[in-house]
N, C-alpha and C. Protein backbone atom coordinates (compact mmCIF):
# COMPACT_ATOMS: atom_id res chain seq x y z
N UNK A 1 0.82 -1.21 0.00
CA UNK A 1 0.00 0.00 0.00
C UNK A 1 0.86 1.28 0.00
N UNK A 2 1.92 1.37 0.80
CA UNK A 2 2.73 2.59 0.78
C UNK A 2 3.39 2.85 -0.57
N UNK A 3 3.46 1.84 -1.43
CA UNK A 3 4.11 2.04 -2.73
C UNK A 3 3.37 3.08 -3.57
N UNK A 4 2.03 3.07 -3.54
CA UNK A 4 1.26 4.10 -4.25
C UNK A 4 1.59 5.49 -3.72
N UNK A 5 1.76 5.57 -2.43
CA UNK A 5 2.08 6.84 -1.80
C UNK A 5 3.46 7.31 -2.25
N UNK A 6 4.43 6.41 -2.26
CA UNK A 6 5.77 6.76 -2.72
C UNK A 6 5.74 7.20 -4.18
N UNK A 7 4.94 6.52 -5.00
CA UNK A 7 4.81 6.89 -6.41
C UNK A 7 4.23 8.30 -6.56
N UNK A 8 3.25 8.61 -5.70
CA UNK A 8 2.64 9.94 -5.76
C UNK A 8 3.65 11.02 -5.36
N UNK A 9 4.49 10.74 -4.38
CA UNK A 9 5.54 11.68 -4.00
C UNK A 9 6.43 11.96 -5.21
N UNK A 10 6.84 10.90 -5.89
CA UNK A 10 7.70 11.05 -7.07
C UNK A 10 6.99 11.85 -8.16
N UNK A 11 5.72 11.57 -8.40
CA UNK A 11 4.95 12.31 -9.41
C UNK A 11 4.90 13.80 -9.07
N UNK A 12 4.68 14.11 -7.81
CA UNK A 12 4.64 15.51 -7.37
C UNK A 12 5.98 16.20 -7.62
N UNK A 13 7.06 15.49 -7.34
CA UNK A 13 8.38 16.07 -7.60
C UNK A 13 8.61 16.28 -9.09
N UNK A 14 8.19 15.35 -9.90
CA UNK A 14 8.35 15.50 -11.35
C UNK A 14 7.55 16.69 -11.87
N UNK A 15 6.34 16.88 -11.34
CA UNK A 15 5.53 18.04 -11.73
C UNK A 15 6.24 19.34 -11.35
N UNK A 16 6.80 19.38 -10.14
CA UNK A 16 7.49 20.59 -9.69
C UNK A 16 8.74 20.85 -10.53
N UNK A 17 9.45 19.80 -10.90
CA UNK A 17 10.65 19.97 -11.72
C UNK A 17 10.30 20.48 -13.11
N UNK A 18 9.22 20.00 -13.67
CA UNK A 18 8.77 20.48 -14.98
C UNK A 18 8.36 21.95 -14.88
N UNK A 19 7.62 22.28 -13.85
CA UNK A 19 7.12 23.65 -13.67
C UNK A 19 8.26 24.64 -13.45
N UNK A 20 9.19 24.30 -12.54
CA UNK A 20 10.26 25.24 -12.17
C UNK A 20 11.54 25.05 -13.00
N UNK A 21 11.56 24.03 -13.87
CA UNK A 21 12.70 23.76 -14.73
C UNK A 21 14.01 23.63 -13.94
N UNK A 22 13.93 22.83 -12.87
CA UNK A 22 15.09 22.51 -12.06
C UNK A 22 14.82 21.22 -11.30
N UNK A 23 15.87 20.63 -10.77
CA UNK A 23 15.70 19.38 -10.02
C UNK A 23 15.59 19.67 -8.53
N UNK A 24 14.99 18.73 -7.82
CA UNK A 24 14.86 18.81 -6.36
C UNK A 24 15.34 17.49 -5.77
N UNK A 25 16.08 17.55 -4.67
CA UNK A 25 16.49 16.30 -4.01
C UNK A 25 15.28 15.59 -3.44
N UNK A 26 15.23 14.29 -3.62
CA UNK A 26 14.09 13.51 -3.13
C UNK A 26 14.21 13.32 -1.62
N UNK A 27 13.06 13.39 -0.94
CA UNK A 27 13.08 13.24 0.51
C UNK A 27 13.06 11.78 0.94
N UNK A 28 13.42 11.56 2.19
CA UNK A 28 13.16 10.27 2.82
C UNK A 28 11.67 10.27 3.14
N UNK A 29 11.02 9.13 2.98
CA UNK A 29 9.58 9.02 3.26
C UNK A 29 9.39 8.02 4.39
N UNK A 30 8.67 8.45 5.43
CA UNK A 30 8.42 7.61 6.60
C UNK A 30 6.92 7.47 6.79
N UNK A 31 6.52 6.34 7.33
CA UNK A 31 5.10 6.10 7.61
C UNK A 31 4.86 5.97 9.11
N UNK A 32 5.69 6.62 9.90
CA UNK A 32 5.61 6.51 11.35
C UNK A 32 4.99 7.76 11.97
N UNK A 33 3.87 8.18 11.45
CA UNK A 33 3.15 9.31 12.00
C UNK A 33 1.82 8.81 12.52
N UNK A 34 1.48 9.19 13.74
CA UNK A 34 0.21 8.78 14.33
C UNK A 34 -0.52 10.00 14.83
N UNK A 35 -1.76 9.79 15.25
CA UNK A 35 -2.52 10.90 15.80
C UNK A 35 -3.39 11.57 14.77
N UNK A 36 -3.55 12.88 14.90
CA UNK A 36 -4.49 13.62 14.07
C UNK A 36 -3.88 14.15 12.78
N UNK A 37 -2.56 14.25 12.71
CA UNK A 37 -1.92 14.79 11.51
C UNK A 37 -1.87 13.74 10.41
N UNK A 38 -2.19 14.17 9.20
CA UNK A 38 -2.13 13.27 8.05
C UNK A 38 -0.71 13.17 7.51
N UNK A 39 0.01 14.28 7.56
CA UNK A 39 1.37 14.30 7.07
C UNK A 39 2.14 15.44 7.67
N UNK A 40 3.47 15.31 7.66
CA UNK A 40 4.35 16.35 8.17
C UNK A 40 5.57 16.42 7.28
N UNK A 41 5.99 17.63 6.94
CA UNK A 41 7.22 17.84 6.19
C UNK A 41 8.27 18.40 7.13
N UNK A 42 9.38 17.71 7.27
CA UNK A 42 10.51 18.19 8.07
C UNK A 42 11.49 18.83 7.10
N UNK A 43 11.48 20.15 7.08
CA UNK A 43 12.16 20.91 6.03
C UNK A 43 13.68 20.69 6.02
N UNK A 44 14.31 20.80 7.17
CA UNK A 44 15.77 20.74 7.22
C UNK A 44 16.31 19.32 7.10
N UNK A 45 15.47 18.33 7.36
CA UNK A 45 15.89 16.93 7.21
C UNK A 45 15.50 16.37 5.84
N UNK A 46 14.76 17.15 5.06
CA UNK A 46 14.21 16.68 3.79
C UNK A 46 13.51 15.34 4.00
N UNK A 47 12.54 15.36 4.90
CA UNK A 47 11.83 14.16 5.34
C UNK A 47 10.33 14.41 5.28
N UNK A 48 9.60 13.43 4.74
CA UNK A 48 8.14 13.45 4.77
C UNK A 48 7.66 12.31 5.65
N UNK A 49 6.75 12.61 6.57
CA UNK A 49 6.15 11.57 7.41
C UNK A 49 4.66 11.55 7.15
N UNK A 50 4.12 10.33 6.97
CA UNK A 50 2.70 10.18 6.68
C UNK A 50 2.05 9.24 7.67
N UNK A 51 0.77 9.48 7.91
CA UNK A 51 -0.05 8.68 8.82
C UNK A 51 -0.71 7.57 8.00
N UNK A 52 -0.22 6.35 8.16
CA UNK A 52 -0.74 5.22 7.37
C UNK A 52 -2.21 4.93 7.66
N UNK A 53 -2.62 5.11 8.90
CA UNK A 53 -4.02 4.85 9.25
C UNK A 53 -4.95 5.79 8.48
N UNK A 54 -4.63 7.09 8.48
CA UNK A 54 -5.46 8.04 7.74
C UNK A 54 -5.36 7.81 6.24
N UNK A 55 -4.20 7.37 5.78
CA UNK A 55 -4.04 7.03 4.36
C UNK A 55 -4.97 5.88 3.97
N UNK A 56 -4.98 4.83 4.78
CA UNK A 56 -5.84 3.67 4.48
C UNK A 56 -7.32 4.06 4.43
N UNK A 57 -7.72 4.94 5.33
CA UNK A 57 -9.13 5.30 5.45
C UNK A 57 -9.57 6.36 4.43
N UNK A 58 -8.62 7.06 3.82
CA UNK A 58 -8.95 8.18 2.91
C UNK A 58 -8.03 8.18 1.70
N UNK A 59 -7.79 7.01 1.14
CA UNK A 59 -6.72 6.82 0.18
C UNK A 59 -6.76 7.78 -1.01
N UNK A 60 -7.89 7.92 -1.65
CA UNK A 60 -7.96 8.74 -2.86
C UNK A 60 -7.61 10.20 -2.59
N UNK A 61 -8.28 10.81 -1.60
CA UNK A 61 -8.01 12.21 -1.28
C UNK A 61 -6.61 12.38 -0.71
N UNK A 62 -6.17 11.42 0.09
CA UNK A 62 -4.85 11.47 0.70
C UNK A 62 -3.78 11.54 -0.39
N UNK A 63 -3.89 10.66 -1.38
CA UNK A 63 -2.90 10.64 -2.46
C UNK A 63 -2.93 11.95 -3.25
N UNK A 64 -4.11 12.43 -3.52
CA UNK A 64 -4.24 13.64 -4.35
C UNK A 64 -3.82 14.89 -3.57
N UNK A 65 -4.40 15.11 -2.40
CA UNK A 65 -4.26 16.37 -1.68
C UNK A 65 -3.14 16.36 -0.64
N UNK A 66 -3.15 15.38 0.25
CA UNK A 66 -2.21 15.39 1.38
C UNK A 66 -0.76 15.25 0.91
N UNK A 67 -0.52 14.33 0.00
CA UNK A 67 0.86 14.13 -0.48
C UNK A 67 1.36 15.40 -1.16
N UNK A 68 0.55 15.99 -2.03
CA UNK A 68 0.95 17.23 -2.70
C UNK A 68 1.18 18.35 -1.69
N UNK A 69 0.33 18.43 -0.68
CA UNK A 69 0.46 19.44 0.38
C UNK A 69 1.83 19.36 1.03
N UNK A 70 2.23 18.15 1.42
CA UNK A 70 3.51 17.98 2.12
C UNK A 70 4.70 18.18 1.18
N UNK A 71 4.61 17.68 -0.03
CA UNK A 71 5.70 17.89 -0.99
C UNK A 71 5.85 19.38 -1.28
N UNK A 72 4.74 20.10 -1.37
CA UNK A 72 4.78 21.54 -1.62
C UNK A 72 5.56 22.28 -0.53
N UNK A 73 5.48 21.80 0.71
CA UNK A 73 6.26 22.42 1.79
C UNK A 73 7.76 22.28 1.52
N UNK A 74 8.19 21.08 1.13
CA UNK A 74 9.61 20.87 0.87
C UNK A 74 10.08 21.66 -0.35
N UNK A 75 9.27 21.66 -1.40
CA UNK A 75 9.63 22.40 -2.61
C UNK A 75 9.72 23.90 -2.31
N UNK A 76 8.75 24.43 -1.58
CA UNK A 76 8.76 25.86 -1.22
C UNK A 76 10.01 26.20 -0.40
N UNK A 77 10.34 25.33 0.52
CA UNK A 77 11.53 25.57 1.35
C UNK A 77 12.78 25.56 0.50
N UNK A 78 12.87 24.63 -0.44
CA UNK A 78 14.07 24.54 -1.27
C UNK A 78 14.15 25.70 -2.27
N UNK A 79 13.02 26.24 -2.67
CA UNK A 79 13.02 27.37 -3.60
C UNK A 79 13.22 28.71 -2.89
N UNK A 80 12.55 28.90 -1.77
CA UNK A 80 12.46 30.23 -1.17
C UNK A 80 13.17 30.36 0.18
N UNK A 81 13.63 29.25 0.77
CA UNK A 81 14.39 29.33 2.02
C UNK A 81 13.53 29.31 3.27
N UNK A 82 14.18 29.66 4.37
CA UNK A 82 13.56 29.55 5.71
C UNK A 82 12.58 30.67 6.05
N UNK A 83 12.65 31.76 5.38
CA UNK A 83 11.92 32.95 5.84
C UNK A 83 10.49 33.05 5.31
N UNK A 84 9.94 31.96 4.83
CA UNK A 84 8.56 31.99 4.34
C UNK A 84 7.64 31.37 5.38
N UNK A 85 6.38 31.75 5.32
CA UNK A 85 5.39 31.16 6.21
C UNK A 85 4.99 29.78 5.69
N UNK A 86 4.68 28.89 6.62
CA UNK A 86 4.38 27.50 6.26
C UNK A 86 3.29 27.40 5.19
N UNK A 87 2.22 28.15 5.36
CA UNK A 87 1.12 28.11 4.39
C UNK A 87 0.95 29.47 3.71
N UNK A 88 2.08 30.14 3.51
CA UNK A 88 2.08 31.46 2.92
C UNK A 88 1.93 31.43 1.41
N UNK A 89 2.14 32.59 0.80
CA UNK A 89 1.86 32.73 -0.63
C UNK A 89 2.75 31.84 -1.50
N UNK A 90 3.98 31.58 -1.08
CA UNK A 90 4.87 30.73 -1.87
C UNK A 90 4.34 29.30 -1.93
N UNK A 91 3.95 28.78 -0.75
CA UNK A 91 3.38 27.44 -0.68
C UNK A 91 2.07 27.38 -1.48
N UNK A 92 1.24 28.41 -1.33
CA UNK A 92 -0.03 28.45 -2.06
C UNK A 92 0.19 28.49 -3.57
N UNK A 93 1.22 29.23 -4.01
CA UNK A 93 1.56 29.27 -5.44
C UNK A 93 1.83 27.87 -5.96
N UNK A 94 2.59 27.09 -5.20
CA UNK A 94 2.92 25.73 -5.62
C UNK A 94 1.67 24.85 -5.66
N UNK A 95 0.84 24.95 -4.64
CA UNK A 95 -0.38 24.15 -4.61
C UNK A 95 -1.28 24.47 -5.81
N UNK A 96 -1.46 25.76 -6.09
CA UNK A 96 -2.35 26.15 -7.20
C UNK A 96 -1.67 25.99 -8.56
N UNK A 97 -0.45 26.51 -8.67
CA UNK A 97 0.21 26.56 -9.97
C UNK A 97 0.77 25.24 -10.43
N UNK A 98 1.41 24.51 -9.54
CA UNK A 98 2.07 23.26 -9.92
C UNK A 98 1.08 22.10 -9.88
N UNK A 99 0.35 21.98 -8.76
CA UNK A 99 -0.51 20.81 -8.57
C UNK A 99 -1.97 21.04 -8.92
N UNK A 100 -2.33 22.31 -9.19
CA UNK A 100 -3.71 22.67 -9.53
C UNK A 100 -4.69 22.14 -8.49
N UNK A 101 -4.33 22.36 -7.22
CA UNK A 101 -5.16 21.92 -6.09
C UNK A 101 -5.43 23.11 -5.19
N UNK A 102 -6.53 23.07 -4.46
CA UNK A 102 -6.79 24.15 -3.51
C UNK A 102 -5.76 24.11 -2.37
N UNK A 103 -5.28 25.27 -1.94
CA UNK A 103 -4.28 25.29 -0.87
C UNK A 103 -4.92 25.15 0.51
N UNK A 104 -5.51 24.01 0.76
CA UNK A 104 -6.16 23.77 2.05
C UNK A 104 -5.10 23.50 3.11
N UNK A 105 -5.23 24.19 4.23
CA UNK A 105 -4.26 24.03 5.31
C UNK A 105 -4.45 22.72 6.05
N UNK A 106 -5.67 22.31 6.26
CA UNK A 106 -5.96 21.15 7.11
C UNK A 106 -6.83 20.14 6.37
N UNK A 107 -6.70 18.89 6.77
CA UNK A 107 -7.57 17.86 6.22
C UNK A 107 -8.86 17.82 7.03
N UNK A 108 -9.86 17.14 6.51
CA UNK A 108 -11.11 16.95 7.26
C UNK A 108 -11.42 15.46 7.39
N UNK A 109 -10.38 14.66 7.54
CA UNK A 109 -10.55 13.22 7.70
C UNK A 109 -11.10 12.92 9.10
N UNK A 110 -11.91 11.89 9.17
CA UNK A 110 -12.41 11.40 10.45
C UNK A 110 -11.23 10.79 11.21
N UNK A 111 -11.02 11.26 12.42
CA UNK A 111 -9.89 10.77 13.22
C UNK A 111 -10.43 10.06 14.45
N UNK A 112 -10.02 8.81 14.60
CA UNK A 112 -10.42 8.05 15.79
C UNK A 112 -9.55 8.49 16.97
N UNK A 113 -10.19 8.89 18.04
CA UNK A 113 -9.42 9.25 19.24
C UNK A 113 -9.04 7.99 19.98
N UNK A 114 -7.86 8.01 20.54
CA UNK A 114 -7.39 6.85 21.30
C UNK A 114 -8.15 6.76 22.62
N UNK A 115 -8.37 5.54 23.05
CA UNK A 115 -8.94 5.31 24.36
C UNK A 115 -7.81 5.46 25.37
N UNK A 116 -8.04 6.25 26.42
CA UNK A 116 -6.99 6.49 27.41
C UNK A 116 -7.50 6.16 28.81
N UNK A 117 -6.67 5.51 29.58
CA UNK A 117 -6.99 5.23 30.97
C UNK A 117 -6.51 6.38 31.83
N UNK A 118 -7.36 6.85 32.71
CA UNK A 118 -7.00 7.91 33.65
C UNK A 118 -7.02 7.34 35.06
N UNK A 119 -6.03 7.70 35.83
CA UNK A 119 -5.88 7.25 37.21
C UNK A 119 -6.36 8.38 38.11
N UNK A 120 -7.34 8.08 38.97
CA UNK A 120 -7.99 9.13 39.76
C UNK A 120 -7.24 9.36 41.06
N UNK A 121 -6.80 10.61 41.24
CA UNK A 121 -6.13 11.04 42.47
C UNK A 121 -7.04 12.00 43.20
N UNK A 122 -6.89 12.04 44.53
CA UNK A 122 -7.73 12.91 45.35
C UNK A 122 -6.90 13.61 46.41
N UNK A 123 -7.50 14.69 46.96
CA UNK A 123 -6.91 15.41 48.08
C UNK A 123 -8.02 15.59 49.12
N UNK A 124 -7.73 16.25 50.26
CA UNK A 124 -8.78 16.45 51.28
C UNK A 124 -9.94 17.35 50.86
N UNK A 125 -9.80 18.12 49.79
CA UNK A 125 -10.88 19.00 49.34
C UNK A 125 -12.12 18.17 48.97
N UNK A 126 -13.32 18.68 49.24
CA UNK A 126 -14.52 17.96 48.80
C UNK A 126 -14.62 17.96 47.27
N UNK A 127 -15.14 16.88 46.72
CA UNK A 127 -15.36 16.75 45.28
C UNK A 127 -14.06 16.91 44.47
N UNK A 128 -12.97 16.41 45.00
CA UNK A 128 -11.71 16.55 44.28
C UNK A 128 -11.39 15.27 43.52
N UNK A 129 -11.41 15.35 42.22
CA UNK A 129 -10.97 14.27 41.34
C UNK A 129 -9.92 14.83 40.40
N UNK A 130 -8.76 14.23 40.41
CA UNK A 130 -7.69 14.63 39.51
C UNK A 130 -7.34 13.44 38.63
N UNK A 131 -7.80 13.42 37.37
CA UNK A 131 -7.48 12.30 36.49
C UNK A 131 -6.05 12.44 35.95
N UNK A 132 -5.19 11.50 36.29
CA UNK A 132 -3.79 11.50 35.85
C UNK A 132 -3.63 10.58 34.65
N UNK A 133 -2.74 10.97 33.75
CA UNK A 133 -2.37 10.10 32.64
C UNK A 133 -1.50 8.96 33.17
N UNK A 134 -1.31 7.93 32.35
CA UNK A 134 -0.45 6.81 32.73
C UNK A 134 0.97 7.29 33.01
N UNK A 135 1.42 8.24 32.24
CA UNK A 135 2.78 8.76 32.42
C UNK A 135 2.93 9.47 33.77
N UNK A 136 1.96 10.31 34.13
CA UNK A 136 2.02 11.01 35.41
C UNK A 136 1.86 10.03 36.57
N UNK A 137 0.98 9.04 36.40
CA UNK A 137 0.77 8.01 37.43
C UNK A 137 2.09 7.27 37.70
N UNK A 138 2.82 6.95 36.64
CA UNK A 138 4.11 6.28 36.77
C UNK A 138 5.11 7.16 37.54
N UNK A 139 5.10 8.45 37.27
CA UNK A 139 5.99 9.36 37.99
C UNK A 139 5.69 9.39 39.48
N UNK A 140 4.40 9.33 39.84
CA UNK A 140 4.02 9.28 41.25
C UNK A 140 4.57 8.00 41.88
N UNK A 141 4.45 6.88 41.17
CA UNK A 141 4.95 5.60 41.71
C UNK A 141 6.46 5.63 41.87
N UNK A 142 7.13 6.48 41.11
CA UNK A 142 8.59 6.62 41.23
C UNK A 142 9.00 7.64 42.28
N UNK A 143 8.00 8.25 42.95
CA UNK A 143 8.31 9.16 44.05
C UNK A 143 7.94 10.61 43.86
N UNK A 144 7.50 11.01 42.70
CA UNK A 144 7.12 12.41 42.50
C UNK A 144 5.83 12.69 43.24
N UNK A 145 5.70 13.90 43.76
CA UNK A 145 4.49 14.30 44.48
C UNK A 145 3.82 15.46 43.76
N UNK A 146 2.49 15.44 43.78
CA UNK A 146 1.71 16.53 43.22
C UNK A 146 0.81 17.08 44.32
N UNK A 147 0.63 18.42 44.33
CA UNK A 147 -0.16 19.07 45.36
C UNK A 147 -1.43 19.68 44.77
N UNK A 148 -2.47 19.71 45.58
CA UNK A 148 -3.71 20.38 45.21
C UNK A 148 -3.44 21.89 45.22
N UNK A 149 -3.92 22.59 44.23
CA UNK A 149 -3.70 24.03 44.17
C UNK A 149 -4.49 24.79 45.23
N UNK A 150 -5.59 24.21 45.70
CA UNK A 150 -6.40 24.91 46.69
C UNK A 150 -5.91 24.67 48.12
N UNK A 151 -5.84 23.40 48.53
CA UNK A 151 -5.50 23.10 49.92
C UNK A 151 -4.03 22.79 50.13
N UNK A 152 -3.28 22.65 49.05
CA UNK A 152 -1.85 22.31 49.07
C UNK A 152 -1.58 20.93 49.65
N UNK A 153 -2.64 20.11 49.76
CA UNK A 153 -2.49 18.73 50.21
C UNK A 153 -1.91 17.86 49.12
N UNK A 154 -1.24 16.79 49.50
CA UNK A 154 -0.65 15.87 48.53
C UNK A 154 -1.77 15.06 47.88
N UNK A 155 -1.72 14.95 46.56
CA UNK A 155 -2.70 14.15 45.84
C UNK A 155 -2.35 12.68 46.00
N UNK A 156 -3.37 11.87 46.32
CA UNK A 156 -3.18 10.45 46.61
C UNK A 156 -4.03 9.63 45.65
N UNK A 157 -3.44 8.55 45.14
CA UNK A 157 -4.15 7.65 44.23
C UNK A 157 -5.30 6.99 44.96
N UNK A 158 -6.50 7.05 44.37
CA UNK A 158 -7.69 6.52 45.00
C UNK A 158 -7.89 5.02 44.71
N UNK A 159 -7.11 4.47 43.80
CA UNK A 159 -7.30 3.09 43.38
C UNK A 159 -8.30 2.96 42.24
N UNK A 160 -8.89 4.07 41.84
CA UNK A 160 -9.88 4.06 40.76
C UNK A 160 -9.25 4.49 39.43
N UNK A 161 -9.81 3.95 38.36
CA UNK A 161 -9.43 4.38 37.02
C UNK A 161 -10.70 4.64 36.23
N UNK A 162 -10.55 5.37 35.16
CA UNK A 162 -11.66 5.54 34.23
C UNK A 162 -11.11 5.62 32.82
N UNK A 163 -11.90 5.18 31.87
CA UNK A 163 -11.50 5.17 30.48
C UNK A 163 -12.16 6.34 29.78
N UNK A 164 -11.36 7.11 29.06
CA UNK A 164 -11.89 8.28 28.32
C UNK A 164 -11.66 8.10 26.85
């Protein structure tokens, strides 16, 4: 499946080279992006990272719009340098002129939120529930202490968890 994505990256570069009549160094392509972002361009590393989950769920639009969007960031950086805005007029010129696509800043793909366990901590204050992440809960088990902002009492694990 990532092969189509790699091919689209190459096609975008070929279009940019034809348009600007110059060559561009090809980026490293990674599929290790998770969360809400569909893609990220790391300008100084010449690296593109893509979210495979969002690609699988939105393949057609992802190939057309998202890949061009991220390649346009690298091309704009290589043409115009560091002093341009990420979604500024130079990037927009590439999206419209080279790829003939709308310069949309964000995708509108459905994103599944991760299920997270929260560890409930309490202090002497009435109605005090402090949901801690797994990372913060681990820090408490390693000896870190957290205080209530109101009573300054130490927050203590209640033994309860909840899933959000």
